[in-house]
Coordinates of C-alpha atoms in Angstrom, one line a residue:
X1314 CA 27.9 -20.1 18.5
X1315 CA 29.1 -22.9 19.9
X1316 CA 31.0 -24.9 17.6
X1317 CA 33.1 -21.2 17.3
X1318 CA 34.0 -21.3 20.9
X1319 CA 35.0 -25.0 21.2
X1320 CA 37.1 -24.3 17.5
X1321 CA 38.6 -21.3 19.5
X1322 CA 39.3 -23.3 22.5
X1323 CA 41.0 -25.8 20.4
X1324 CA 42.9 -23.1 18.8
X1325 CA 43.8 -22.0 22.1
X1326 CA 45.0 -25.1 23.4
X1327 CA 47.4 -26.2 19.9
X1328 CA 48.9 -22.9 20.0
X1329 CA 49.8 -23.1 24.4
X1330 CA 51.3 -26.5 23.4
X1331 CA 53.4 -25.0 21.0
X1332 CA 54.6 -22.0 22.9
X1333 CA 55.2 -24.4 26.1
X1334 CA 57.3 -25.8 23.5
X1335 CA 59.2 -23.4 22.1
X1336 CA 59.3 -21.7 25.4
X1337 CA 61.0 -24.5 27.2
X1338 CA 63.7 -24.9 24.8
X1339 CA 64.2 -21.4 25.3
X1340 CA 64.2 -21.8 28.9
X1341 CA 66.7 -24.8 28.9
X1342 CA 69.1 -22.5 26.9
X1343 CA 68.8 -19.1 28.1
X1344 CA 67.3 -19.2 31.6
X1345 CA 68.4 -22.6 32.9
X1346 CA 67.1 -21.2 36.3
X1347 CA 63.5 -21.0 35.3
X1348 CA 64.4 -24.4 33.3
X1349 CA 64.8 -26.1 36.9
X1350 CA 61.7 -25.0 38.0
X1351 CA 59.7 -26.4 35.1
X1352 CA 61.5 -29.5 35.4
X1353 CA 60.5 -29.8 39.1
X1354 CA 56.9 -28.9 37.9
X1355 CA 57.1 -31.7 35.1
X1356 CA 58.5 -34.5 37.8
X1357 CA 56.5 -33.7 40.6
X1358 CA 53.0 -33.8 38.2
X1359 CA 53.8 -34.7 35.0
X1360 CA 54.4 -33.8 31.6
X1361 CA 51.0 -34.5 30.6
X1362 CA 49.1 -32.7 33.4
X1363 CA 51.6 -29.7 33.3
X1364 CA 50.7 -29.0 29.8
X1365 CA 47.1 -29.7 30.3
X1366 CA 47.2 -27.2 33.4
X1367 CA 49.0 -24.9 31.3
X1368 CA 46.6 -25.3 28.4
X1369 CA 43.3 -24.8 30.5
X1370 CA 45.2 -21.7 32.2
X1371 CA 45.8 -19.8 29.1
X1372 CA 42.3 -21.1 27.7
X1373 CA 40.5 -19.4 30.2
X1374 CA 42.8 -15.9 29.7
X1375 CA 42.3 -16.2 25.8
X1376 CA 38.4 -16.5 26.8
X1377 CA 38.4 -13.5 29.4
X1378 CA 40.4 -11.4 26.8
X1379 CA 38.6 -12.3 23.1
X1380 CA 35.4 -13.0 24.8
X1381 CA 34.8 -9.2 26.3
X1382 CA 33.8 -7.7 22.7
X1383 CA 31.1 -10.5 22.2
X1384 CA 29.5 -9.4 25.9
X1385 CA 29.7 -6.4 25.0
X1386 CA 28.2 -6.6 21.5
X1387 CA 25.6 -9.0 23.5
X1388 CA 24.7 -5.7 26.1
X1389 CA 24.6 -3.3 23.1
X1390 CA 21.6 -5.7 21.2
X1391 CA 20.2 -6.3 24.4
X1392 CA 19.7 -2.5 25.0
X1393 CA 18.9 -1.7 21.3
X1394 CA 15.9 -4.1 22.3
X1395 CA 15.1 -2.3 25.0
X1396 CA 15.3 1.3 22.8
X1397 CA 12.8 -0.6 20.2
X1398 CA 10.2 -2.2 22.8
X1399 CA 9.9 1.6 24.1
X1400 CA 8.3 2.5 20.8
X1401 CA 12.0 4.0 19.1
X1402 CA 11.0 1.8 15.8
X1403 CA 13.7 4.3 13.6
X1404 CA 16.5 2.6 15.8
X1405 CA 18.9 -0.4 13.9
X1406 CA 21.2 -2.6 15.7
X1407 CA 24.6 -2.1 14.6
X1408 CA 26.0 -5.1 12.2
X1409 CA 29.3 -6.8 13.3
X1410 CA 30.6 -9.6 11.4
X1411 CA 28.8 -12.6 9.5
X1412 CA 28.4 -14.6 12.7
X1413 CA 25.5 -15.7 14.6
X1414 CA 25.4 -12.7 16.2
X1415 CA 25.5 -10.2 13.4
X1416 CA 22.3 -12.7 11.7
X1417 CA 20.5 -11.5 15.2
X1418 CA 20.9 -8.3 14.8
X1419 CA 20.0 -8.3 10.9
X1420 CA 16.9 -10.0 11.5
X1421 CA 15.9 -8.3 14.5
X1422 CA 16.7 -4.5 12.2
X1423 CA 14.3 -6.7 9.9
X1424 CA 11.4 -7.3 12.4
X1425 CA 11.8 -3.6 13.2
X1426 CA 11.1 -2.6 9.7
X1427 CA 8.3 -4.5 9.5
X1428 CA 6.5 -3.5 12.9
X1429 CA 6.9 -0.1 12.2
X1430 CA 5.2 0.0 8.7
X1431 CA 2.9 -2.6 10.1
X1432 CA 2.3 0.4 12.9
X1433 CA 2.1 3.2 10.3
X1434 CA -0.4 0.9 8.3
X1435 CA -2.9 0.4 11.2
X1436 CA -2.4 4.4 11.8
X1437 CA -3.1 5.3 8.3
X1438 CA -6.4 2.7 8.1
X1439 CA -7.4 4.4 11.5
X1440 CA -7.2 7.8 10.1
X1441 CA -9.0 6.6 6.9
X1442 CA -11.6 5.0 8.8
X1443 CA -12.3 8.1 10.4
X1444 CA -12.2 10.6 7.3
X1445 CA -14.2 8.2 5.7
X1446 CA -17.2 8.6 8.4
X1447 CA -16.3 12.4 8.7
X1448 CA -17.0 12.5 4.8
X1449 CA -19.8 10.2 4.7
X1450 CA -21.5 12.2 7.4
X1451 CA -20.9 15.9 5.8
X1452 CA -21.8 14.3 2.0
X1453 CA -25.4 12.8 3.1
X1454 CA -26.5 15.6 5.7
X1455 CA -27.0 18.5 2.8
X1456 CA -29.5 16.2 0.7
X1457 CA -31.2 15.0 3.9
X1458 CA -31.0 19.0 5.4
X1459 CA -32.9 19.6 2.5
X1460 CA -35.2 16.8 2.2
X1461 CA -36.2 17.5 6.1
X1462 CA -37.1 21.2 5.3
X1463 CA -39.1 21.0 2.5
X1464 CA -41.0 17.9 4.3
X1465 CA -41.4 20.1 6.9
X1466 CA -43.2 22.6 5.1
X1467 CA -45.2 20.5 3.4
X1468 CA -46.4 18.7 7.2
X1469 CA -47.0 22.3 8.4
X1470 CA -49.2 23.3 5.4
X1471 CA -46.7 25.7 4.6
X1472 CA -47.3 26.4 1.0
X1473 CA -49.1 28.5 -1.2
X1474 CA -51.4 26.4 -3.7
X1475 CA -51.2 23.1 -5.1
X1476 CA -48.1 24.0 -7.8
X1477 CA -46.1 25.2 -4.8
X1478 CA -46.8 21.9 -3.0
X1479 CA -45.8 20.0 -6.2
X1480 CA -42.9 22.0 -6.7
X1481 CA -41.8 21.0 -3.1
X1482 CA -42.8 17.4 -3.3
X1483 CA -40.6 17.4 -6.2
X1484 CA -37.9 18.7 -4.7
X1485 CA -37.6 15.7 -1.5
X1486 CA -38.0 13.8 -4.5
X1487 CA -34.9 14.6 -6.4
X1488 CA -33.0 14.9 -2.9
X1489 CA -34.4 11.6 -2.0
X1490 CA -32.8 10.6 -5.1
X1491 CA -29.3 12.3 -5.1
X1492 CA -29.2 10.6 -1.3
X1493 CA -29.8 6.7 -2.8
X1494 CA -27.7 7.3 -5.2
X1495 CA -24.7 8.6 -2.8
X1496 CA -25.8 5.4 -0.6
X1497 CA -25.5 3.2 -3.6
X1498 CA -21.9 4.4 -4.6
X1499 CA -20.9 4.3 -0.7
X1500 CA -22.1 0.8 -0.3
X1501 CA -20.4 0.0 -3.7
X1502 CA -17.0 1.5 -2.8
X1503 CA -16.9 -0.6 0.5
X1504 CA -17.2 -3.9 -1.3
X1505 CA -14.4 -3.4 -4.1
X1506 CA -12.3 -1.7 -1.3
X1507 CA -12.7 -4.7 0.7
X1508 CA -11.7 -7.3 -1.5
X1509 CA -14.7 -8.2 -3.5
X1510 CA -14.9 -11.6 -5.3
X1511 CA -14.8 -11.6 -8.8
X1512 CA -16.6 -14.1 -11.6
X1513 CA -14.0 -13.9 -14.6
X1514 CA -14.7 -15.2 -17.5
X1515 CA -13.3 -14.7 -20.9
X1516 CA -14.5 -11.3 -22.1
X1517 CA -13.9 -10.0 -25.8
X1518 CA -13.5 -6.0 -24.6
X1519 CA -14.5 -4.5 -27.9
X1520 CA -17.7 -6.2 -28.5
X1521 CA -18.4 -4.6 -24.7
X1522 CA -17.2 -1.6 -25.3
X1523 CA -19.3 -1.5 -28.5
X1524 CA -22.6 -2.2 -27.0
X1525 CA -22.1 0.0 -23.6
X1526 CA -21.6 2.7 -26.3
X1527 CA -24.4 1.8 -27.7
X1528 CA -26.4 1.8 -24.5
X1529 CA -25.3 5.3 -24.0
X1530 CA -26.7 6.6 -27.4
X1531 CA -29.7 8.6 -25.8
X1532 CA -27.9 10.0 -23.7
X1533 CA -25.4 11.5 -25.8
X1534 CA -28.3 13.0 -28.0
X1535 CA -30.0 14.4 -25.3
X1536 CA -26.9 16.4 -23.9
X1537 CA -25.7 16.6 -27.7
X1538 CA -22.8 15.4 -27.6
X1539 CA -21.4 13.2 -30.7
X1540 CA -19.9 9.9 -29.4
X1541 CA -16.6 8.3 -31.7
X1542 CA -16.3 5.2 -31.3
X1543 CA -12.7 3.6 -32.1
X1544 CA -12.2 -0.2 -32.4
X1545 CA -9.9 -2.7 -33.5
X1546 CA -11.2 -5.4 -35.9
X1547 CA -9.6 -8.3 -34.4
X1548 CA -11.4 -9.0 -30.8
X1549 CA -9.2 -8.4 -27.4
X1550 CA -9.8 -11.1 -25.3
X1551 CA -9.5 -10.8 -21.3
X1552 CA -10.3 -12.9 -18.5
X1553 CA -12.4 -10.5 -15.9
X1554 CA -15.8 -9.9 -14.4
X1555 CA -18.1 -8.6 -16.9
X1556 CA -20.2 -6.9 -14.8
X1557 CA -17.9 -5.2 -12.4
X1558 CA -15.9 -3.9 -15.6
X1559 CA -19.5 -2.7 -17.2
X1560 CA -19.3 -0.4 -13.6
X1561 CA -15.9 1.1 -14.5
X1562 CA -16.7 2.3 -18.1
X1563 CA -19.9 3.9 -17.0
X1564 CA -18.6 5.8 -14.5
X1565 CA -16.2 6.6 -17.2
X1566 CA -18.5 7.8 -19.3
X1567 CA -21.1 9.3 -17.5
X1568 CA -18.2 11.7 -15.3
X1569 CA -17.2 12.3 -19.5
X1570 CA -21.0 13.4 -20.2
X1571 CA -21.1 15.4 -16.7
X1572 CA -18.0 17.3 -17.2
X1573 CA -17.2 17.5 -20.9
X1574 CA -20.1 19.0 -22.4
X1575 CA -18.8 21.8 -23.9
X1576 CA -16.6 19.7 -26.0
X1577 CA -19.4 18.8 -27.8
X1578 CA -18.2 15.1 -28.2
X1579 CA -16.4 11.9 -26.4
X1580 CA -13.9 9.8 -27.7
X1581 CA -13.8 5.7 -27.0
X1582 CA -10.7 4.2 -28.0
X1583 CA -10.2 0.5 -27.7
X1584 CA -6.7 -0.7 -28.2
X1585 CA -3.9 -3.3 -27.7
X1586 CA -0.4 -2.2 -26.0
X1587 CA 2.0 -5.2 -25.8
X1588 CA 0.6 -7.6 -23.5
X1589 CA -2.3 -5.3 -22.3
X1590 CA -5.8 -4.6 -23.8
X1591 CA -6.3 -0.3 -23.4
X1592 CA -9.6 1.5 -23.4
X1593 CA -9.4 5.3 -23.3
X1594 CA -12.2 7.6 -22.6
X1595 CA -11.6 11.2 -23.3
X1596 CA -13.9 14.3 -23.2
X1597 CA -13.4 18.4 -24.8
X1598 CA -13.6 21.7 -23.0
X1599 CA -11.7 23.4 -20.4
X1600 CA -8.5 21.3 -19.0
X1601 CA -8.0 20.1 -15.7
X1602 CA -5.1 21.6 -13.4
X1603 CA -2.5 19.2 -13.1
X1604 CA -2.1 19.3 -9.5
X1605 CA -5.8 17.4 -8.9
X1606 CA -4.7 14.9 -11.4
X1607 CA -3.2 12.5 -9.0
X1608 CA -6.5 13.4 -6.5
X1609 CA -8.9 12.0 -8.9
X1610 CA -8.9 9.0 -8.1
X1611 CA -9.0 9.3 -4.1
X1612 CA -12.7 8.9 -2.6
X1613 CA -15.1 11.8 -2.4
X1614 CA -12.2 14.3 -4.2
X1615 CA -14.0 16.6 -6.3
X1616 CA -12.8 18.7 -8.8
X1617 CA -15.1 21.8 -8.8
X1618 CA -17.1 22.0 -5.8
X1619 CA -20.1 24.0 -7.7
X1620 CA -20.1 21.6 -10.9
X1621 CA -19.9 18.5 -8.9
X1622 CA -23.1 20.4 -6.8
X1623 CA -24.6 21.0 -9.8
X1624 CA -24.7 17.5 -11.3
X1625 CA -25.0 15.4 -8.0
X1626 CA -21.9 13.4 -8.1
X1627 CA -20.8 11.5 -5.3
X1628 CA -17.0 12.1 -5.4
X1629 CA -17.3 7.6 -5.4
X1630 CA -17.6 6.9 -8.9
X1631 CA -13.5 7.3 -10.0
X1632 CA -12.8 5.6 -6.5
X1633 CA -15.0 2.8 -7.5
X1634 CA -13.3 2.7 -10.7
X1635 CA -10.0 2.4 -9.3
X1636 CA -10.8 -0.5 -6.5
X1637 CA -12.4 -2.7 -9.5
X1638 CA -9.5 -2.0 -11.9
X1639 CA -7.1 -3.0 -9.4
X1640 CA -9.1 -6.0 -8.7
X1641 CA -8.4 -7.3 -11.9
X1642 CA -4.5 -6.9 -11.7
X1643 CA -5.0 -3.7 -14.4
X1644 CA -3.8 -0.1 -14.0
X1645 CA -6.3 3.5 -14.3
X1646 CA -4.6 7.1 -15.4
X1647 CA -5.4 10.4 -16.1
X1648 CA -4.2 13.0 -18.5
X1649 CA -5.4 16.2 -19.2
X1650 CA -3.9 18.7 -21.4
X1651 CA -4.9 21.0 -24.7
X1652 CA -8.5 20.9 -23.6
X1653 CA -8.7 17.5 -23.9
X1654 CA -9.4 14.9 -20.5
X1655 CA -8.8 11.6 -20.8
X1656 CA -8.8 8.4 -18.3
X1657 CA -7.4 5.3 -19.6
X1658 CA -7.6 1.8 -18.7
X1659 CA -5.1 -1.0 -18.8
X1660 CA -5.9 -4.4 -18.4
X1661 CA -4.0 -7.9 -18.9
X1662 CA -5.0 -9.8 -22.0
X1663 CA -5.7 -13.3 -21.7
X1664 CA -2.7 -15.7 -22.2

């Protein structure tokens, strides 16, 4: 800013010179009268000091005039600042000129942005936070509702016969269960959500996928449902946590053997796409909506209320799936579509 003001000043002072100039030979030949006088001016001080007087005299005019817009555009960032520190983080500072000034008012527009997304952020983790507990709290009270009241009637000798008390013992039991098991997959969505550490280590994806299918074979005759296997013959090699991505194809698998049993069967396809190994995990029956599509994936969404009651999930396990996918720099989709429901993941090969 100040290398403008003392170029303008200079400015100012060539162009006086040169109208003191111009106007003095006007003066001697039009207005000898007013020609006198600057003669008297120029004997009594001096030539030099005249024109300096002069010079310094119109400096400070050309200042007063030119120099209004800058105070003003000063005032007007001034007060934007003052609009933005009272919370107004959807007001920008108007932009005039390349100069200093319009760089200040760029970058404080800039700083806006970002504190108001850096606002909406700390909002949106706040509302999370408490919609997580909210859901935490309704999800574990049912099983532990129930597990209290059939302990209860057991402590107050509130059965028939032996078989009733079995049948109630065996009842906390399973709800004792369905409760760890929610407690596990909270526990387990906290860590990936919170940026977990991996252990990567080179990882051939089909020789994994083959031998988690394999793991899988009694369950898939017990809820007889045929299992087709697809892989390449070449191996796909990428560089990830073994362990964490053993967690995602489970989940994948067993929400394919909750929810696809009338289908009869479950595809695994393992595949290269460009630079990216793909494994696909698709089950029969009835389609989903495509509406709840993009809502698979949030925490504790559930599909169908009744079915998800009926086979104890957690509403974690495609959550889960997500955070550890991401993790590892891949992607995680969902189709569904002429009764068939698939979820495919994408994950970067090793260069």
């Amino acid at each position: 800013m100040l290398y403008l003001f003392a170029l303008s000043a200079l400015a100012s002072i060539i162009t006086v010179v040169l109208l003191g100039l111009l106007a003095l030979a006007v003066y001697h030949i039009h207005f000898p009268f007013l020609a006198n006088i600057v003669d008297l001016v120029n004997d009594k001080l001096g030539v030099a000091v005249s024109f300096t007087l002069a010079g310094l005299f119109f400096t400070i005019v050309y200042f007063i005039v030119f120099s209004q817009s800058t105070i003003r555009y000063l005032m007007e960032i001034s007060q934007g600042i003052e609009r933005i520190a009272g919370g107004n983080f959807d007001f920008r500072l108007p932009i005039r000129g390349e100069d200093e000034l319009g760089a200040l008012a760029d970058n404080i527009n800039r700083m806006t942005a970002q504190l108001k997304l850096s606002i909406e952020e700390e909002r949106r983790a706040e509302r999370t936070k408490v919609e997580l507990v909210t859901n935490v709290s309704h999800d574990l009270r049912t099983p532990l509702t129930s597990i209290v009241g059939y302990l209860g009637l057991i402590n107050d000798d509130r059965y028939q016969d032996e078989v009733e008390l079995r049948q109630y013992v065996q009842i906390a039991h399973h709800k004792s269960m369905h409760l760890k098991s929610m407690i596990d997959d909270l526990f387990e969505y906290t860590r990936t959500s919170g940026g977990m550490k991996l252990r990567p280590s080179p990882i051939n994806l089909v020789e994994l996928i083959g031998q988690l299918a394999g793991q899988f074979r009694l369950q898939f005759e017990q809820a007889e449902m045929e299992c087709r296997l697809v892989l390449p013959d070449h191996p796909l090699i990428i560089h990830a946590d073994g362990d964490k991505l053993v967690r995602v194809f489970e989940n994948l698998i067993v929400n394919a053997l909750q929810y696809g049993k009338s289908g009869r069967r479950i595809d695994i396809i393992t595949r290269i796409d460009n630079s990216h190994a793909v494994v696909e995990i698709a089950n029969y029956g009835e389609p989903l909506p495509s509406s709840i599509i993009p809502l698979l994936f949030q925490r504790f969404y559930r599909g169908e209320h009744s079915r998800s009651r009926n086979t104890g999930g957690s509403g974690l396990g495609l959550a889960i799936a997500k955070n550890i996918v991401e993790l590892h720099h891949g992607t995680i989709s969902a189709a569904s579509d002429d009764g068939r429901t698939s979820f495919e993941v994408k994950l970067p090969l090793a260069k």
